Coordinates of C-alpha atoms in Angstrom, one line a residue:
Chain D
X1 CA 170.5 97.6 212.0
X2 CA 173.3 96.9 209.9
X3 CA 175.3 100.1 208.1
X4 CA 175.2 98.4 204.8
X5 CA 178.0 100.0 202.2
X6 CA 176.1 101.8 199.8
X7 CA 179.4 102.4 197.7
X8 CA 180.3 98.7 196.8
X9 CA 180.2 98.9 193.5
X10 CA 182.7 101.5 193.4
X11 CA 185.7 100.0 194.9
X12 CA 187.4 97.0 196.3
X13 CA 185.4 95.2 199.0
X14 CA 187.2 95.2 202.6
X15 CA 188.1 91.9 204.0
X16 CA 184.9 92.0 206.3
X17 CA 183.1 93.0 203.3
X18 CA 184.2 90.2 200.9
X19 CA 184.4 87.5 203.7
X20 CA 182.7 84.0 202.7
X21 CA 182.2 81.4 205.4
X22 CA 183.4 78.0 204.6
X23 CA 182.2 75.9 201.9
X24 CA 180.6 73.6 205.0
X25 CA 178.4 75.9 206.2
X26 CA 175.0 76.8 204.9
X27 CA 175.3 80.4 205.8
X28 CA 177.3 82.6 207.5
X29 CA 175.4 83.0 210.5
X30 CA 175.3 79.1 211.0
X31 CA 179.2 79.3 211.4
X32 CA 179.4 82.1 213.6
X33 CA 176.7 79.9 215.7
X34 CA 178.9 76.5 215.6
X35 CA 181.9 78.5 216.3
X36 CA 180.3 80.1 219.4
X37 CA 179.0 76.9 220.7
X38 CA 182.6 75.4 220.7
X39 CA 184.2 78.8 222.5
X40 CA 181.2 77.5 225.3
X41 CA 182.5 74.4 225.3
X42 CA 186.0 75.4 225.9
X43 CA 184.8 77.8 228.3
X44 CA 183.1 74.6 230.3
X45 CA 186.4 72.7 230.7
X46 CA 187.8 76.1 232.2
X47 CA 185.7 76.4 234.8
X48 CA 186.3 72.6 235.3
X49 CA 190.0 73.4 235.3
X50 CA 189.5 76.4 237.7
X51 CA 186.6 74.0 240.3
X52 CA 189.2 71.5 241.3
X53 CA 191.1 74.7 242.7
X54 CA 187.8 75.8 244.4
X55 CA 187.2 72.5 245.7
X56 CA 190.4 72.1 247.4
X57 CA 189.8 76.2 248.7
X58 CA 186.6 74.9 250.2
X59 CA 188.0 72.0 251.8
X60 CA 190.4 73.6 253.3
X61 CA 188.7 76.4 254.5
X62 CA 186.5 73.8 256.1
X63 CA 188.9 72.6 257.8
X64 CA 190.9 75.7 259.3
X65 CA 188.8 78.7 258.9
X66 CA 190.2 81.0 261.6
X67 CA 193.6 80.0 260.2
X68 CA 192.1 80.8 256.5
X69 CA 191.0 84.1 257.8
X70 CA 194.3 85.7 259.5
X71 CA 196.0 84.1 256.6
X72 CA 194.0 86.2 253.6
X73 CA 194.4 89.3 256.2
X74 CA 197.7 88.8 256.9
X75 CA 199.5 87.8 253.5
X76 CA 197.4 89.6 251.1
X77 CA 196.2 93.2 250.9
X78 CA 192.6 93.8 249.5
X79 CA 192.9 97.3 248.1
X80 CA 195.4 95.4 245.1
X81 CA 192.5 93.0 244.8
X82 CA 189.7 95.4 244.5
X83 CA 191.9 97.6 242.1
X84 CA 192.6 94.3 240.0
X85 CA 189.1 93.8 239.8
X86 CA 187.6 97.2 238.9
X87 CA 190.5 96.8 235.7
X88 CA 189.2 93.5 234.8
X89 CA 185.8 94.6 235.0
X90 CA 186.6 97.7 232.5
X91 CA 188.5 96.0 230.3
X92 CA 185.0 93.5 230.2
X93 CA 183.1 96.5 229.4
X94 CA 185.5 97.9 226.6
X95 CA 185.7 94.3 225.1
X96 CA 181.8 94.6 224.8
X97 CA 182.0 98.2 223.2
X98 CA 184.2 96.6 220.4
X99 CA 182.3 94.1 219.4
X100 CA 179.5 97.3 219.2
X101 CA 182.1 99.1 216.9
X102 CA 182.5 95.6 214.8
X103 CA 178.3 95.6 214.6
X104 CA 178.7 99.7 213.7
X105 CA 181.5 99.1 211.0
X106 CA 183.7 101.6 213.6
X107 CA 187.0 100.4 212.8
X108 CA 188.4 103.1 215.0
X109 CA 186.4 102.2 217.8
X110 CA 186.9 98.6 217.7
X111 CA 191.1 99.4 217.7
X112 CA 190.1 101.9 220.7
X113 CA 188.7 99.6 222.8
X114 CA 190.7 96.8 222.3
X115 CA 194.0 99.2 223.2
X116 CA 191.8 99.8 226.4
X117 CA 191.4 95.9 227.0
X118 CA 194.7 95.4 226.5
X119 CA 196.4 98.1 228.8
X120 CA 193.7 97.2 231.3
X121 CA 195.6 93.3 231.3
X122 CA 198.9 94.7 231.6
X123 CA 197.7 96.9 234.2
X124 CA 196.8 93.7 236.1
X125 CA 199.6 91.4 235.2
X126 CA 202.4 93.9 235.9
X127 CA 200.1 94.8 239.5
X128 CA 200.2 90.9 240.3
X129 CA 204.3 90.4 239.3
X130 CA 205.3 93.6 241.1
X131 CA 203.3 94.3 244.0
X132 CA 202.0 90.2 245.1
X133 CA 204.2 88.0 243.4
X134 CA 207.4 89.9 243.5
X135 CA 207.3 90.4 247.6
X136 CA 205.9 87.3 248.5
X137 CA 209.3 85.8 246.3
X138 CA 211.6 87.9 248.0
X139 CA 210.0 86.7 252.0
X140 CA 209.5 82.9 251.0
X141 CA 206.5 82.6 250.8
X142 CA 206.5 80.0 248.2
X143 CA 203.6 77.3 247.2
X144 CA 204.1 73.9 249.2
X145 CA 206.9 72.7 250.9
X146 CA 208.9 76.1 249.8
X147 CA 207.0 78.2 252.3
X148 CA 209.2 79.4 254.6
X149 CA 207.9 80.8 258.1
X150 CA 210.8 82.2 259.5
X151 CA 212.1 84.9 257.2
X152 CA 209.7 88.0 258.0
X153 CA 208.1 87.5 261.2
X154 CA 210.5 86.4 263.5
X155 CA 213.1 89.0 264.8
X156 CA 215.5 86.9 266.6
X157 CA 214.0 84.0 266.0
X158 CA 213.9 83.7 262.4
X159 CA 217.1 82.3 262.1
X160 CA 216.4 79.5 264.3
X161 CA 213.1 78.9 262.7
X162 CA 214.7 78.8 259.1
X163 CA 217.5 76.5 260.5
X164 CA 215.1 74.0 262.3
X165 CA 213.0 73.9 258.7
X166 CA 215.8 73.0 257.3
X167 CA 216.7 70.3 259.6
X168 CA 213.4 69.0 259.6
X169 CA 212.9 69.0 256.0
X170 CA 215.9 66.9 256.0
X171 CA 214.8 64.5 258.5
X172 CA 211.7 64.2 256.7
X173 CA 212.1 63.0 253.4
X174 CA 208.2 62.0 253.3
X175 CA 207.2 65.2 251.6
X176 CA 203.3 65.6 253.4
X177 CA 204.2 64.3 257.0
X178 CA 207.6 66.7 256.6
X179 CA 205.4 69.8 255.5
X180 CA 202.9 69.2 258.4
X181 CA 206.0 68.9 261.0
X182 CA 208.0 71.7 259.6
X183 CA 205.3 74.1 259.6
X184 CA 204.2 73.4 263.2
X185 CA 207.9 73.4 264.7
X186 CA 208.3 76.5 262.4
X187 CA 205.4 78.1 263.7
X188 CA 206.0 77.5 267.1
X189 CA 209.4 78.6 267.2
X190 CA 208.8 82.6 265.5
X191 CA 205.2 82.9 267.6
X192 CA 206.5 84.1 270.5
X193 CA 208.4 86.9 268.9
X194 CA 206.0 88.4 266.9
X195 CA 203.0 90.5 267.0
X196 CA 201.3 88.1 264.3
X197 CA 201.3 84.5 264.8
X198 CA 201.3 82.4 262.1
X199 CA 199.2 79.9 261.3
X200 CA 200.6 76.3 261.4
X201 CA 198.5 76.1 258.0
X202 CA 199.3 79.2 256.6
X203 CA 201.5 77.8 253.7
X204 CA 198.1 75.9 252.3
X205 CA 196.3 78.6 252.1
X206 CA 199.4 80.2 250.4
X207 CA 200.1 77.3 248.3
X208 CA 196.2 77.9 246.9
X209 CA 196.8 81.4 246.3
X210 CA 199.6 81.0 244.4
X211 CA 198.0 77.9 241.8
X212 CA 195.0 79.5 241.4
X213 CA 195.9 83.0 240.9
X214 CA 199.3 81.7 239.0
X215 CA 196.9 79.8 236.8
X216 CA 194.1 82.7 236.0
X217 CA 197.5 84.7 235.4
X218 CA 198.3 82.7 232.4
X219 CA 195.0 83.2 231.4
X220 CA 195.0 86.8 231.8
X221 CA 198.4 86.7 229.9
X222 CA 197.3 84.6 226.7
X223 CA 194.2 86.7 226.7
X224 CA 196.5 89.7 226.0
X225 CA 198.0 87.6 223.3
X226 CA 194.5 86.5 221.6
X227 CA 193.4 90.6 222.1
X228 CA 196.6 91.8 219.7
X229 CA 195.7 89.0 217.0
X230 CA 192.6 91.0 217.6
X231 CA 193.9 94.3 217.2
X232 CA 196.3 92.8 214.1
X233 CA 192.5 91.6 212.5
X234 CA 190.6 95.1 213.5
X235 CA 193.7 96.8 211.7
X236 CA 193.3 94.7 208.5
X237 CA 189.8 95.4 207.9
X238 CA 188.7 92.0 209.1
X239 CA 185.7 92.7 211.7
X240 CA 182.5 94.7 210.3
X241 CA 178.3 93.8 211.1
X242 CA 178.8 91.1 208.6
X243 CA 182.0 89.0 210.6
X244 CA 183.4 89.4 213.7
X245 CA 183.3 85.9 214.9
X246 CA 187.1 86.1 216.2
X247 CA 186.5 89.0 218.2
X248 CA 183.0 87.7 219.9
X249 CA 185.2 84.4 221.0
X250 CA 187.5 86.5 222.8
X251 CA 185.3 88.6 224.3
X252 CA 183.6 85.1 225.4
X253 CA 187.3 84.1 226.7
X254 CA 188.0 87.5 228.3
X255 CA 184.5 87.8 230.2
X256 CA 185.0 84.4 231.5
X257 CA 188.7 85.3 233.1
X258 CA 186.9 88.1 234.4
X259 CA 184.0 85.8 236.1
X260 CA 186.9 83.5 237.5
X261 CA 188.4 86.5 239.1
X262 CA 185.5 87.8 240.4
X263 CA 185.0 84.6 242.7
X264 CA 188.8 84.3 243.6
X265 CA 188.9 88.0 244.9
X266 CA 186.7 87.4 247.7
X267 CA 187.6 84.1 248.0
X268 CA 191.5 85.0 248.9
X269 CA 191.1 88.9 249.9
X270 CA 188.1 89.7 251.8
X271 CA 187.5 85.9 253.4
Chain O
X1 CA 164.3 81.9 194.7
X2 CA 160.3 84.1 194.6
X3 CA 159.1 80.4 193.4
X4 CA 159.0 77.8 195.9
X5 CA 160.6 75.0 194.9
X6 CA 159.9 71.3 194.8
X7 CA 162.1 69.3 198.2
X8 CA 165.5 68.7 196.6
X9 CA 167.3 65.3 197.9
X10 CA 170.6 66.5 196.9
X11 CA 169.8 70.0 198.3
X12 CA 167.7 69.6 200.7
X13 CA 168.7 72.9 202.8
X14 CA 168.4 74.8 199.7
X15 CA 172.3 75.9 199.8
X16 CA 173.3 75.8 196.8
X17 CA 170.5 77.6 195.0
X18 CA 171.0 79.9 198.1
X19 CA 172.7 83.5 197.1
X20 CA 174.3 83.8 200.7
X21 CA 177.7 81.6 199.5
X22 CA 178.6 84.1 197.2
X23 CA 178.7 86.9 199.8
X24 CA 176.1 89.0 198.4
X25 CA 174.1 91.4 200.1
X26 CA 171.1 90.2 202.0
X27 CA 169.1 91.2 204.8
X28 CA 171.4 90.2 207.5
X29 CA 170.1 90.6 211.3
X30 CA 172.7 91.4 213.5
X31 CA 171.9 92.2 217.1
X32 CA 173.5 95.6 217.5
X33 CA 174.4 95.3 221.3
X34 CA 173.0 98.5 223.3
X35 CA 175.4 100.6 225.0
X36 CA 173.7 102.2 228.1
X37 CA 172.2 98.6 229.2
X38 CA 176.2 97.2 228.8
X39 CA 177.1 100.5 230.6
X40 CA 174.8 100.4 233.6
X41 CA 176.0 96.8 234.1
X42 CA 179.5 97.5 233.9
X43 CA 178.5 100.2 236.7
X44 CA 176.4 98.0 239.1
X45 CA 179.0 95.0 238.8
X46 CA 181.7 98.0 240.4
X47 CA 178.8 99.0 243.0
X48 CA 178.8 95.3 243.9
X49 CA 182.4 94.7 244.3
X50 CA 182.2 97.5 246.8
X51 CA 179.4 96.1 248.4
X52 CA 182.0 92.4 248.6
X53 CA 184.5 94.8 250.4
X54 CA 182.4 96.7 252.4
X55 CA 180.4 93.4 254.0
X56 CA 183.5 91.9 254.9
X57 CA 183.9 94.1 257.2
X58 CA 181.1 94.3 259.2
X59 CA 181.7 91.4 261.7
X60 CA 178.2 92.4 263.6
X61 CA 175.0 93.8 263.1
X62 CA 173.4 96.1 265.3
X63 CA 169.0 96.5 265.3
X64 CA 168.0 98.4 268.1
X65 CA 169.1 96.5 271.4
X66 CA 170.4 93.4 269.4
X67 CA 173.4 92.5 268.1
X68 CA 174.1 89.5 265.7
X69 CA 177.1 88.4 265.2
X70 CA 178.0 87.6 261.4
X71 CA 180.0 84.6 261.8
X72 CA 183.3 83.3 259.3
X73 CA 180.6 81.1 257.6
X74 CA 178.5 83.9 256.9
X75 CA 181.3 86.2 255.5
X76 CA 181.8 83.3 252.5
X77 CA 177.9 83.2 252.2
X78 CA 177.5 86.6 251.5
X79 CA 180.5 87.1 249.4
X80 CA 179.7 84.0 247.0
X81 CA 176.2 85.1 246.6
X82 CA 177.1 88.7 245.3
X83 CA 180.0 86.9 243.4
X84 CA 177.2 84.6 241.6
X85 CA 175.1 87.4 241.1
X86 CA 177.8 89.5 239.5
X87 CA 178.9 86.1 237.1
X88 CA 174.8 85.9 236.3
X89 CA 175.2 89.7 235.0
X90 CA 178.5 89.3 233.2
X91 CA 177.1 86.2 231.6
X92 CA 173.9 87.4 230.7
X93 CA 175.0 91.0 229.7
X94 CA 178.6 90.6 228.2
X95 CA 178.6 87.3 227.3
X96 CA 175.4 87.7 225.6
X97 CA 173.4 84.5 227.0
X98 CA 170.3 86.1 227.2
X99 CA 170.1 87.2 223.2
X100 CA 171.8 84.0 222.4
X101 CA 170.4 80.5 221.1
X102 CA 169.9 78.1 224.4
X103 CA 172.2 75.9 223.8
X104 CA 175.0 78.0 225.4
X105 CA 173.3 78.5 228.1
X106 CA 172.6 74.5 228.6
X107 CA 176.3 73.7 228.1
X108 CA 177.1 76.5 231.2
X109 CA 174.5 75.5 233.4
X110 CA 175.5 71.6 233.2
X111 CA 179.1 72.6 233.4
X112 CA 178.1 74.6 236.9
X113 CA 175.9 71.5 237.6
X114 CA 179.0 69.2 237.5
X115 CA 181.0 71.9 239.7
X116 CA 178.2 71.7 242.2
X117 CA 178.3 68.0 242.6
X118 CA 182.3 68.4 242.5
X119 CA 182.2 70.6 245.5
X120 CA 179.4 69.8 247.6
X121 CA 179.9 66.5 247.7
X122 CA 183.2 67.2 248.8
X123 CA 182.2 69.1 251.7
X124 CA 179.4 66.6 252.6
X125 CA 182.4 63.8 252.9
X126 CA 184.8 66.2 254.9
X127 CA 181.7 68.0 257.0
X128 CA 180.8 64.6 258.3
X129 CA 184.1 62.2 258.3
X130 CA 184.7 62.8 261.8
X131 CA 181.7 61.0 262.7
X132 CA 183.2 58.1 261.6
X133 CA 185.6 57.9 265.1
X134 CA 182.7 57.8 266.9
X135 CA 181.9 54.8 265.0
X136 CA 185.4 53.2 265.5
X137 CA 185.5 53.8 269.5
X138 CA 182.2 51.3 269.7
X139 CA 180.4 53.9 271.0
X140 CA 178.1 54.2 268.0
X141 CA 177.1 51.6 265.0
X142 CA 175.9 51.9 261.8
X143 CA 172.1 51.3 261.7
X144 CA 172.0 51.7 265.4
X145 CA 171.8 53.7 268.6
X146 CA 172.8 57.0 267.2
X147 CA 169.3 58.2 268.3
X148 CA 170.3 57.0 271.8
X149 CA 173.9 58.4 271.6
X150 CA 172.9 62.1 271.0
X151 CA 170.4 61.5 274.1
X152 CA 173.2 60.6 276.4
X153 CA 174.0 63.6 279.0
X154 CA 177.8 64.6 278.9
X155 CA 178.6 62.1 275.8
X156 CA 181.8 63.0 274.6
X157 CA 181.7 64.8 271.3
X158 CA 183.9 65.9 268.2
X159 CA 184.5 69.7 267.8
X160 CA 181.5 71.0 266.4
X161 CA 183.6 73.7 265.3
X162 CA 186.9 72.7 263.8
X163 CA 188.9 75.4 264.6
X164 CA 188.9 74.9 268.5
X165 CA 191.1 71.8 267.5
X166 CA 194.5 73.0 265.6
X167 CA 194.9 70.2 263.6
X168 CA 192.7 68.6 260.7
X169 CA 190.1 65.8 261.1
X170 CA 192.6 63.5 260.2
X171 CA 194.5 64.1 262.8
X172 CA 191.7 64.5 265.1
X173 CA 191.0 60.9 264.6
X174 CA 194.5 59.9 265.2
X175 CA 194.4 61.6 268.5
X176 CA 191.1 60.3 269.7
X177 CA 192.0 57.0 268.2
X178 CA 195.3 57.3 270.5
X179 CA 193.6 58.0 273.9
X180 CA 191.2 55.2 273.0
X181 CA 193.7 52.9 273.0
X182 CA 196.0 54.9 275.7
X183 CA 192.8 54.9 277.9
X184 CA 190.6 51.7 277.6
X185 CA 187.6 52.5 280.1
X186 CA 186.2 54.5 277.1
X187 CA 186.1 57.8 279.0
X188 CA 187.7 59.7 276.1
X189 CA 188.0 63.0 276.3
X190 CA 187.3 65.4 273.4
X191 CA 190.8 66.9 272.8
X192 CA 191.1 70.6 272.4
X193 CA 194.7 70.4 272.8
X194 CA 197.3 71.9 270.6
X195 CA 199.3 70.8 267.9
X196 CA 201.7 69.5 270.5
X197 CA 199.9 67.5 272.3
X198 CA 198.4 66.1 269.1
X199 CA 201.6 65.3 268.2
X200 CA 202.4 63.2 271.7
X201 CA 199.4 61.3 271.5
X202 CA 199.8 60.7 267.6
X203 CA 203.2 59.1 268.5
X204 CA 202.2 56.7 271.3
X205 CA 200.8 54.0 268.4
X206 CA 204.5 54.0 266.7
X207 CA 206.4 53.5 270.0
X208 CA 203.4 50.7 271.0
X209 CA 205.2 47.7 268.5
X210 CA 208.4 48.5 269.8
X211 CA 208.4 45.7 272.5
X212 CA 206.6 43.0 269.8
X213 CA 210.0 43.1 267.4
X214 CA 212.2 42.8 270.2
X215 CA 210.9 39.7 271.2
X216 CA 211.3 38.4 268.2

């Protein structure tokens, strides 16, 4: 299997080449082993991190889930979710076909793929900041008590909408019971003046939107990060058959983003 | 190393006779991942995320003279169980689970274990908690007549579904508990009111006391 260097002798071993794992280790294939077992349990208190926002999804959803549904129809559009998730799905599959060009001693296809990987992030980041993030900003609708109803549904009535939030948030210094009262004034005020009502519960569902995808978008981010150091190692010689330990953690890191997204994109798109 | 050597206290693992520290050549097994198996994956995780788009969708399905509805409930059914299926394939494909050592694949599954018990008994609490006002009005009692209670013709009942109510179960059970207390021949209606009218009945308890301080 492996493309052993026949021409050793004749010149300077590469980094891969020459690489000897630390004096703690019996072999090399023992550290590559240990190592991967910690990436798994990193990977473990990720999806931890990433279940306490599925938990609150689920309760909520149990709680309002015709609310839940006109929401995810209404505020989010599923053709940037799909596209999102066919990148992050390629950019899995070009992650894998490094590591293959790190067991085939292909530097060039190692720095191929990861360019691939890495445009495929940006693709997704700059998607999510410019066409989600960037929108929802510039109409309000903020996480938590930042949501505001008024500003793109109600012609005529936003005004008053916006002004009795304000009032009411002011009134309401108690930050839950002031949410809960603003939203259903809020919402009562702009329904009758627009085709879509809002839901009185629309800013939760919002508010979960916005940590969780917020949160896997940090993680997308600091995986483009962990992919250049990647690219920086590929560059210098540093992955071939015999160590590419680095690269296989990241592809562990990058495929689990990936899994992440593919629950959230249902979860907030299509539900 | 041709010789098998006598068990070494010091060296027990044999590492320091061993040639691998000093980076020599050896036979060295690496698993050369396949490309068209990683390839047809990659393929059949898209085909599923089209399938996720595509089923929710279809709100009914049609067989013949039939029609069945496909409920909200459904929708997150069907759309979990393809997401699980495409994680299983990512897992096992990409991440390499299936050529791995188990372990990996222990830490993962007690890590989803955990999640499982995170969630569902999460749901379990909030799928049953407004069973508890039933409990409060006296009309049921724990270790008692629930048998009886579900017998009883035109019993008044919580939603079954909570989105005929507009407000949580929280304040579900602020309402019944306020036309309990508003209404003490026990008659309570089930309220399908709106948020208003949960609001009116959730302020009666604060303007109750109101009488109590003046007199003092």
């Amino acid at each position: 299997m492996t493309t052993a260097p026949t021409d050793t002798q004749d010149r300077e071993l590469l980094p891969w080449e020459a690489y000897v794992p630390g004096h703690h280790w019996r072999n090399a294939e023992d550290e590559k082993e240990g190592a991967k077992l910690g990436m798994w349990l990193f990977l473990s208190t990720e999806v931890l991190l990433f279940a306490g926002f599925f938990c609150a999804y689920a309760a909520f959803r149990l709680m309002y889930p015709d609310n839940w549904h006109e929401a995810s129809r209404y505020y989010l559009d599923w053709r940037i979710g799909a596209a999102n998730t066919a990148v992050l799905l390629l950019s899995s599959f070009t992650i894998v076909l490094a590591i293959r060009a790190a067991q085939q001693a292909n530097r060039g296809m190692i720095m191929v793929n990861l360019v691939i990987t890495w445009l495929c992030a940006a693709f997704f980041l700059i998607v999510k900041l410019g066409w989600e993030y960037w929108p929802k900003l510039q109409k309000g609708k903020l996480p938590g008590i930042h949501f505001n109803y008024g500003s793109s549904h109600g012609e005529g009535h936003a005004d008053a909408a916006g002004s009795a939030l304000a009032d009411l948030a002011l009134v309401h210094p108690d930050a839950a019971h002031g949410v809960l009262s603003v939203a259903q004034t809020a919402g009562e005020a702009v329904s009758h003046a627009a085709a879509f009502t809002p839901g009185t519960h629309d800013h939760i569902f919002l508010s979960i939107y916005w940590i969780s995808t917020a949160t896997h978008g940090f993680h997308v981010f600091v995986g483009m990060i962990v992919i250049a150091w990647a690219m920086l190692k590929a560059w210098r010689h540093e992955y071939g058959p015999k160590h590419y330990t680095s690269l296989e953690n990241i592809g562990l890191y990058w495929h689990l983003v990936d899994v992440i997204w593919i629950f959230l994109f249902p979860l907030l798109y299509l539900v | 190393m041709s010789e098998r050597k006598p068990y070494d206290n010091i060296d027990p693992h044999e590492y320091l006779a061993s040639d691998e520290i000093e980076g020599g050549e050896h036979e060295h097994h690496v698993h050369l991942t396949p490309f068209w198996p990683m390839f047809w994956v990659f393929v059949i995780l898209l085909a599923l995320t089209a399938l996720t788009v595509w089923t929710s969708n279809v709100h009914a399905i049609t067989i013949g003279n039939t029609t069945v509805a496909i409920s909200g409930t459904a929708h997150v059914l069907m759309a979990m169980s393809i997401a699980v299926v495409k994680s299983v394939l990512v897992a096992a494909f990409f991440m390499h689970l299936l050529y791995d050592k188990k372990v990996n694949s222990i830490v993962m599954t007690s890590t989803i274990f955990a999640v499982s018990l995170f969630i569902g008994l999460t749901l379990m609490d909030l799928d049953v908690r407004g069973m508890t006002t039933d409990i409060e009005r006296g009309e049921i009692f724990p270790g008692g007549n629930v048998s009886l209670y579900n017998k009883m013709e035109g019993a008044p009942r919580p939603p079954q579904d909570a989105s005929t109510f507009e407000g949580n179960i929280i304040e579900y059970a602020a309402q019944s508990h306020a036309q309990v207390s508003g209404n003490p021949d026990g008659h309570a209606t089930p309220p399908v009111g709106g948020p208003e009218q949960a609001h009116e009945a959730g302020a009666m308890p604060e303007e109750a006391p109101v009488p109590e301080t003046d007199g003092h």
